[in-house]
PDB file of C-alpha atoms in Angstrom:
ATOM      1  CA  UNK A   1      29.696   7.497   8.458  1.00  0.00           C
ATOM      2  CA  UNK A   2      32.195   8.462   5.786  1.00  0.00           C
ATOM      3  CA  UNK A   3      32.544   5.846   3.013  1.00  0.00           C
ATOM      4  CA  UNK A   4      35.930   4.735   1.738  1.00  0.00           C
ATOM      5  CA  UNK A   5      34.838   5.734  -1.777  1.00  0.00           C
ATOM      6  CA  UNK A   6      33.871   9.416  -1.859  1.00  0.00           C
ATOM      7  CA  UNK A   7      31.550   8.817  -4.833  1.00  0.00           C
ATOM      8  CA  UNK A   8      29.261   6.630  -2.701  1.00  0.00           C
ATOM      9  CA  UNK A   9      26.623   7.899  -0.259  1.00  0.00           C
ATOM     10  CA  UNK A  10      27.448   7.988   3.442  1.00  0.00           C
ATOM     11  CA  UNK A  11      27.185   4.743   5.369  1.00  0.00           C
ATOM     12  CA  UNK A  12      24.465   4.421   7.993  1.00  0.00           C
ATOM     13  CA  UNK A  13      25.254   2.679  11.270  1.00  0.00           C
ATOM     14  CA  UNK A  14      23.894   2.405  14.784  1.00  0.00           C
ATOM     15  CA  UNK A  15      26.417   3.271  17.484  1.00  0.00           C
ATOM     16  CA  UNK A  16      26.623   0.465  20.030  1.00  0.00           C
ATOM     17  CA  UNK A  17      29.539   1.727  22.106  1.00  0.00           C
ATOM     18  CA  UNK A  18      32.243   4.415  22.075  1.00  0.00           C
ATOM     19  CA  UNK A  19      35.620   3.886  23.708  1.00  0.00           C
ATOM     20  CA  UNK A  20      38.955   5.690  23.782  1.00  0.00           C
ATOM     21  CA  UNK A  21      42.511   4.922  24.908  1.00  0.00           C
ATOM     22  CA  UNK A  22      43.958   6.153  28.188  1.00  0.00           C
ATOM     23  CA  UNK A  23      44.948   9.472  26.655  1.00  0.00           C
ATOM     24  CA  UNK A  24      41.524   9.968  25.137  1.00  0.00           C
ATOM     25  CA  UNK A  25      42.996  10.707  21.740  1.00  0.00           C
ATOM     26  CA  UNK A  26      42.184   7.502  19.859  1.00  0.00           C
ATOM     27  CA  UNK A  27      38.395   7.095  19.806  1.00  0.00           C
ATOM     28  CA  UNK A  28      36.902   3.876  18.506  1.00  0.00           C
ATOM     29  CA  UNK A  29      33.260   3.339  17.695  1.00  0.00           C
ATOM     30  CA  UNK A  30      31.512  -0.036  17.852  1.00  0.00           C
ATOM     31  CA  UNK A  31      28.731   0.007  15.274  1.00  0.00           C
ATOM     32  CA  UNK A  32      26.021  -2.166  13.791  1.00  0.00           C
ATOM     33  CA  UNK A  33      25.657  -1.472  10.103  1.00  0.00           C
ATOM     34  CA  UNK A  34      22.488  -0.660   8.217  1.00  0.00           C
ATOM     35  CA  UNK A  35      22.464  -1.910   4.625  1.00  0.00           C
ATOM     36  CA  UNK A  36      20.831  -0.117   1.731  1.00  0.00           C
ATOM     37  CA  UNK A  37      18.707  -2.325  -0.560  1.00  0.00           C
ATOM     38  CA  UNK A  38      21.323  -2.241  -3.329  1.00  0.00           C
ATOM     39  CA  UNK A  39      23.914  -3.552  -0.847  1.00  0.00           C
ATOM     40  CA  UNK A  40      21.826  -6.640  -0.047  1.00  0.00           C
ATOM     41  CA  UNK A  41      22.062  -9.968  -1.843  1.00  0.00           C
ATOM     42  CA  UNK A  42      18.684  -9.556  -3.565  1.00  0.00           C
ATOM     43  CA  UNK A  43      19.380  -5.945  -4.565  1.00  0.00           C
ATOM     44  CA  UNK A  44      16.905  -3.083  -4.728  1.00  0.00           C
ATOM     45  CA  UNK A  45      13.325  -3.968  -5.612  1.00  0.00           C
ATOM     46  CA  UNK A  46      10.354  -1.918  -6.745  1.00  0.00           C
ATOM     47  CA  UNK A  47       8.783  -1.604  -3.293  1.00  0.00           C
ATOM     48  CA  UNK A  48      11.959  -0.437  -1.549  1.00  0.00           C
ATOM     49  CA  UNK A  49      11.817   3.233  -0.588  1.00  0.00           C
ATOM     50  CA  UNK A  50      14.613   5.630  -1.507  1.00  0.00           C
ATOM     51  CA  UNK A  51      15.338   6.178   2.221  1.00  0.00           C
ATOM     52  CA  UNK A  52      14.948   2.531   3.257  1.00  0.00           C
ATOM     53  CA  UNK A  53      17.721   0.694   5.111  1.00  0.00           C
ATOM     54  CA  UNK A  54      17.969  -2.782   6.689  1.00  0.00           C
ATOM     55  CA  UNK A  55      19.373  -3.361  10.179  1.00  0.00           C
ATOM     56  CA  UNK A  56      22.025  -6.021   9.560  1.00  0.00           C
ATOM     57  CA  UNK A  57      23.850  -8.535  11.762  1.00  0.00           C
ATOM     58  CA  UNK A  58      27.146  -6.983  10.650  1.00  0.00           C
ATOM     59  CA  UNK A  59      29.055  -5.452  13.577  1.00  0.00           C
ATOM     60  CA  UNK A  60      32.277  -3.481  13.189  1.00  0.00           C
ATOM     61  CA  UNK A  61      34.747  -1.166  14.915  1.00  0.00           C
ATOM     62  CA  UNK A  62      35.507   2.145  13.237  1.00  0.00           C
ATOM     63  CA  UNK A  63      37.680   5.138  14.024  1.00  0.00           C
ATOM     64  CA  UNK A  64      35.710   7.969  15.573  1.00  0.00           C
ATOM     65  CA  UNK A  65      36.838  10.414  12.909  1.00  0.00           C
ATOM     66  CA  UNK A  66      34.819   8.543  10.255  1.00  0.00           C
ATOM     67  CA  UNK A  67      31.609   9.847  11.835  1.00  0.00           C
ATOM     68  CA  UNK A  68      30.139  12.578   9.648  1.00  0.00           C
ATOM     69  CA  UNK A  69      27.064  13.395  11.680  1.00  0.00           C
ATOM     70  CA  UNK A  70      23.850  12.193  13.239  1.00  0.00           C
ATOM     71  CA  UNK A  71      20.897  10.742  11.321  1.00  0.00           C
ATOM     72  CA  UNK A  72      17.557   9.277  12.385  1.00  0.00           C
ATOM     73  CA  UNK A  73      16.354   5.821  11.391  1.00  0.00           C
ATOM     74  CA  UNK A  74      12.602   5.769  11.968  1.00  0.00           C
ATOM     75  CA  UNK A  75      10.283   2.829  12.268  1.00  0.00           C
ATOM     76  CA  UNK A  76       8.259   2.317   9.097  1.00  0.00           C
ATOM     77  CA  UNK A  77       5.064   3.527  10.776  1.00  0.00           C
ATOM     78  CA  UNK A  78       6.574   6.721  12.174  1.00  0.00           C
ATOM     79  CA  UNK A  79       8.333   7.484   8.875  1.00  0.00           C
ATOM     80  CA  UNK A  80       5.045   7.414   6.959  1.00  0.00           C
ATOM     81  CA  UNK A  81       3.650  10.005   9.386  1.00  0.00           C
ATOM     82  CA  UNK A  82       6.445  12.550   8.880  1.00  0.00           C
ATOM     83  CA  UNK A  83       5.254  15.903   7.551  1.00  0.00           C
ATOM     84  CA  UNK A  84       8.545  16.308   5.682  1.00  0.00           C
ATOM     85  CA  UNK A  85      11.466  13.951   5.060  1.00  0.00           C
ATOM     86  CA  UNK A  86      14.920  15.453   5.535  1.00  0.00           C
ATOM     87  CA  UNK A  87      18.262  14.347   4.133  1.00  0.00           C
ATOM     88  CA  UNK A  88      19.104  12.677   7.441  1.00  0.00           C
ATOM     89  CA  UNK A  89      15.824  10.746   7.783  1.00  0.00           C
ATOM     90  CA  UNK A  90      15.736   7.013   6.994  1.00  0.00           C
ATOM     91  CA  UNK A  91      13.390   4.169   7.830  1.00  0.00           C
ATOM     92  CA  UNK A  92      13.796   0.479   8.614  1.00  0.00           C
ATOM     93  CA  UNK A  93      11.191  -2.306   8.485  1.00  0.00           C
ATOM     94  CA  UNK A  94      13.467  -5.358   8.082  1.00  0.00           C
ATOM     95  CA  UNK A  95      16.408  -6.935   9.857  1.00  0.00           C
ATOM     96  CA  UNK A  96      18.863  -8.441   7.406  1.00  0.00           C
ATOM     97  CA  UNK A  97      21.174 -11.464   7.637  1.00  0.00           C
ATOM     98  CA  UNK A  98      24.246 -10.429   5.662  1.00  0.00           C
ATOM     99  CA  UNK A  99      25.493 -13.992   5.118  1.00  0.00           C
ATOM    100  CA  UNK A 100      22.255 -15.674   3.967  1.00  0.00           C
ATOM    101  CA  UNK A 101      20.349 -12.690   2.568  1.00  0.00           C
ATOM    102  CA  UNK A 102      17.328 -13.570   4.741  1.00  0.00           C
ATOM    103  CA  UNK A 103      14.959 -10.901   6.077  1.00  0.00           C
ATOM    104  CA  UNK A 104      13.024 -10.674   9.307  1.00  0.00           C
ATOM    105  CA  UNK A 105      10.078 -10.484   9.034  1.00  0.00           C
ATOM    106  CA  UNK A 106      10.157 -12.627   5.906  1.00  0.00           C
ATOM    107  CA  UNK A 107       6.791 -11.351   4.658  1.00  0.00           C
ATOM    108  CA  UNK A 108       4.790  -8.146   4.842  1.00  0.00           C
ATOM    109  CA  UNK A 109       1.328  -7.024   3.783  1.00  0.00           C
ATOM    110  CA  UNK A 110       0.816  -6.480   0.050  1.00  0.00           C
ATOM    111  CA  UNK A 111      -1.523  -4.069  -1.699  1.00  0.00           C
ATOM    112  CA  UNK A 112      -3.004  -3.206  -5.083  1.00  0.00           C
ATOM    113  CA  UNK A 113      -3.623  -5.456  -8.086  1.00  0.00           C
ATOM    114  CA  UNK A 114       0.152  -5.889  -8.418  1.00  0.00           C
ATOM    115  CA  UNK A 115       0.326  -7.368  -4.881  1.00  0.00           C
ATOM    116  CA  UNK A 116       3.415  -5.417  -3.855  1.00  0.00           C
ATOM    117  CA  UNK A 117       4.425  -4.197  -0.377  1.00  0.00           C
ATOM    118  CA  UNK A 118       3.909  -0.509   0.314  1.00  0.00           C
ATOM    119  CA  UNK A 119       6.550   1.915  -0.915  1.00  0.00           C
ATOM    120  CA  UNK A 120       6.116   5.259   0.919  1.00  0.00           C
ATOM    121  CA  UNK A 121       7.631   7.096  -2.072  1.00  0.00           C
ATOM    122  CA  UNK A 122       4.731   6.064  -4.327  1.00  0.00           C
ATOM    123  CA  UNK A 123       1.323   7.715  -4.474  1.00  0.00           C
ATOM    124  CA  UNK A 124      -1.558   5.331  -3.753  1.00  0.00           C
ATOM    125  CA  UNK A 125      -5.338   5.752  -3.554  1.00  0.00           C
ATOM    126  CA  UNK A 126      -7.620   3.899  -1.145  1.00  0.00           C
ATOM    127  CA  UNK A 127     -10.909   2.253  -2.075  1.00  0.00           C
ATOM    128  CA  UNK A 128     -13.712   3.546   0.150  1.00  0.00           C
ATOM    129  CA  UNK A 129     -15.416   0.137   0.188  1.00  0.00           C
ATOM    130  CA  UNK A 130     -12.745  -2.561   0.675  1.00  0.00           C
ATOM    131  CA  UNK A 131     -10.081  -0.085   2.042  1.00  0.00           C
ATOM    132  CA  UNK A 132      -7.351  -1.635  -0.139  1.00  0.00           C
ATOM    133  CA  UNK A 133      -4.729   0.703  -1.651  1.00  0.00           C
ATOM    134  CA  UNK A 134      -3.928   1.009  -5.375  1.00  0.00           C
ATOM    135  CA  UNK A 135      -1.202   2.549  -7.528  1.00  0.00           C
ATOM    136  CA  UNK A 136      -2.719   4.950 -10.078  1.00  0.00           C
ATOM    137  CA  UNK A 137      -0.869   3.239 -12.955  1.00  0.00           C
ATOM    138  CA  UNK A 138      -2.369  -0.123 -11.945  1.00  0.00           C
ATOM    139  CA  UNK A 139      -5.905   1.254 -12.317  1.00  0.00           C
ATOM    140  CA  UNK A 140      -5.266   3.095 -15.622  1.00  0.00           C
ATOM    141  CA  UNK A 141      -4.978   6.499 -13.998  1.00  0.00           C
ATOM    142  CA  UNK A 142      -2.299   9.188 -13.941  1.00  0.00           C
ATOM    143  CA  UNK A 143      -0.960  10.524 -10.608  1.00  0.00           C
ATOM    144  CA  UNK A 144      -2.482  13.926 -11.382  1.00  0.00           C
ATOM    145  CA  UNK A 145      -5.887  12.330 -11.952  1.00  0.00           C
ATOM    146  CA  UNK A 146      -5.546  10.380  -8.698  1.00  0.00           C
ATOM    147  CA  UNK A 147      -4.766  13.547  -6.731  1.00  0.00           C
ATOM    148  CA  UNK A 148      -8.026  15.113  -7.932  1.00  0.00           C
ATOM    149  CA  UNK A 149     -10.221  12.219  -6.773  1.00  0.00           C
ATOM    150  CA  UNK A 150     -12.820  13.016  -4.133  1.00  0.00           C
ATOM    151  CA  UNK A 151     -14.107   9.420  -3.949  1.00  0.00           C
ATOM    152  CA  UNK A 152     -12.663   6.174  -5.268  1.00  0.00           C
ATOM    153  CA  UNK A 153     -14.059   2.628  -5.578  1.00  0.00           C
ATOM    154  CA  UNK A 154     -11.905  -0.131  -7.047  1.00  0.00           C
ATOM    155  CA  UNK A 155     -13.147  -2.228  -9.966  1.00  0.00           C
ATOM    156  CA  UNK A 156     -14.394  -5.098  -7.796  1.00  0.00           C
ATOM    157  CA  UNK A 157     -16.291  -2.852  -5.405  1.00  0.00           C
ATOM    158  CA  UNK A 158     -17.675  -0.704  -8.217  1.00  0.00           C
ATOM    159  CA  UNK A 159     -19.022  -3.860  -9.876  1.00  0.00           C
ATOM    160  CA  UNK A 160     -20.763  -4.873  -6.658  1.00  0.00           C
ATOM    161  CA  UNK A 161     -22.283  -1.399  -6.340  1.00  0.00           C
ATOM    162  CA  UNK A 162     -23.466  -1.614  -9.935  1.00  0.00           C
ATOM    163  CA  UNK A 163     -25.135  -4.963  -9.197  1.00  0.00           C
ATOM    164  CA  UNK A 164     -26.933  -3.416  -6.236  1.00  0.00           C
ATOM    165  CA  UNK A 165     -28.166  -0.585  -8.431  1.00  0.00           C
ATOM    166  CA  UNK A 166     -29.383  -3.039 -11.065  1.00  0.00           C
ATOM    167  CA  UNK A 167     -31.184  -5.134  -8.446  1.00  0.00           C
ATOM    168  CA  UNK A 168     -32.794  -2.016  -7.044  1.00  0.00           C
ATOM    169  CA  UNK A 169     -33.882  -0.946 -10.527  1.00  0.00           C
ATOM    170  CA  UNK A 170     -35.328  -4.405 -11.284  1.00  0.00           C
ATOM    171  CA  UNK A 171     -37.299  -4.365  -8.016  1.00  0.00           C
ATOM    172  CA  UNK A 172     -38.638  -0.922  -8.843  1.00  0.00           C
ATOM    173  CA  UNK A 173     -39.787  -2.054 -12.306  1.00  0.00           C
ATOM    174  CA  UNK A 174     -41.510  -5.100 -10.833  1.00  0.00           C
ATOM    175  CA  UNK A 175     -43.352  -2.905  -8.308  1.00  0.00           C
ATOM    176  CA  UNK A 176     -44.490  -0.595 -11.105  1.00  0.00           C
ATOM    177  CA  UNK A 177     -45.925  -3.561 -12.996  1.00  0.00           C
ATOM    178  CA  UNK A 178     -47.952  -4.628  -9.962  1.00  0.00           C
ATOM    179  CA  UNK A 179     -49.321  -1.102  -9.580  1.00  0.00           C
ATOM    180  CA  UNK A 180     -50.461  -1.009 -13.210  1.00  0.00           C
ATOM    181  CA  UNK A 181     -52.422  -4.244 -12.687  1.00  0.00           C
ATOM    182  CA  UNK A 182     -54.357  -2.665  -9.850  1.00  0.00           C
ATOM    183  CA  UNK A 183     -55.287   0.345 -12.004  1.00  0.00           C
ATOM    184  CA  UNK A 184     -57.016  -1.572 -14.792  1.00  0.00           C
ATOM    185  CA  UNK A 185     -60.113  -0.045 -16.446  1.00  0.00           C
ATOM    186  CA  UNK A 186     -63.387  -1.233 -14.840  1.00  0.00           C
ATOM    187  CA  UNK A 187     -64.571  -3.055 -17.964  1.00  0.00           C
ATOM    188  CA  UNK A 188     -61.463  -5.354 -17.803  1.00  0.00           C
ATOM    189  CA  UNK A 189     -62.019  -6.579 -14.264  1.00  0.00           C
ATOM    190  CA  UNK A 190     -63.981  -9.601 -15.359  1.00  0.00           C
ATOM    191  CA  UNK A 191     -60.855 -10.864 -17.170  1.00  0.00           C
ATOM    192  CA  UNK A 192     -58.399  -9.804 -14.445  1.00  0.00           C
ATOM    193  CA  UNK A 193     -57.059 -13.293 -13.850  1.00  0.00           C
ATOM    194  CA  UNK A 194     -56.264 -13.760 -17.557  1.00  0.00           C
ATOM    195  CA  UNK A 195     -54.573 -10.362 -17.752  1.00  0.00           C
ATOM    196  CA  UNK A 196     -52.390 -11.095 -14.706  1.00  0.00           C
ATOM    197  CA  UNK A 197     -51.291 -14.356 -16.295  1.00  0.00           C
ATOM    198  CA  UNK A 198     -50.411 -12.588 -19.548  1.00  0.00           C
ATOM    199  CA  UNK A 199     -48.415  -9.896 -17.720  1.00  0.00           C
ATOM    200  CA  UNK A 200     -46.537 -12.439 -15.620  1.00  0.00           C
ATOM    201  CA  UNK A 201     -45.740 -14.520 -18.711  1.00  0.00           C
ATOM    202  CA  UNK A 202     -44.495 -11.415 -20.533  1.00  0.00           C
ATOM    203  CA  UNK A 203     -42.321 -10.424 -17.550  1.00  0.00           C
ATOM    204  CA  UNK A 204     -40.450 -13.771 -17.536  1.00  0.00           C
ATOM    205  CA  UNK A 205     -39.949 -13.747 -21.301  1.00  0.00           C
ATOM    206  CA  UNK A 206     -38.320 -10.293 -21.101  1.00  0.00           C
TER     207      UNK A 206
END
């Protein structure tokens, strides 16, 4: 809908009802306003998308000639699945109380080391182990580097994988030591028990 100030972006509203006078010349539109993040009490935050709007509890009656055209307000899930976002595409994941500034739901899932809700405008990479999502800048990576990744493991999961590799390597070394004890020269076999004790003692010291 056309804003009163031409320098501002168009208003977004959901049409609840359209009515006209007996002559049909004076059309009035009952609407429920969507608020942009910057129009809310808390203002725009980092995780708010550029096309995000909040369905408010603010109802109004406007003249029909203020309608500029039709737009689509998608659910958050369907918006993230769009192949391309047009000028008339928006998304909504919160209802907004215009008098108290409260949101419904009052909490959403958070991601990354920064523990922020998902912003569909931002590139994120997913860890193949824990399936959490991360912003490239939060993991010391540029967006271009992130786009080239074929596989990604976050720092916590990579550390666990490294521990598994180390444990596997230690087990392999221990097995090799046992094999070398069984391949002793024949003249040493009389002192086999002493040699095993020396090897075991050396293993714990190292």
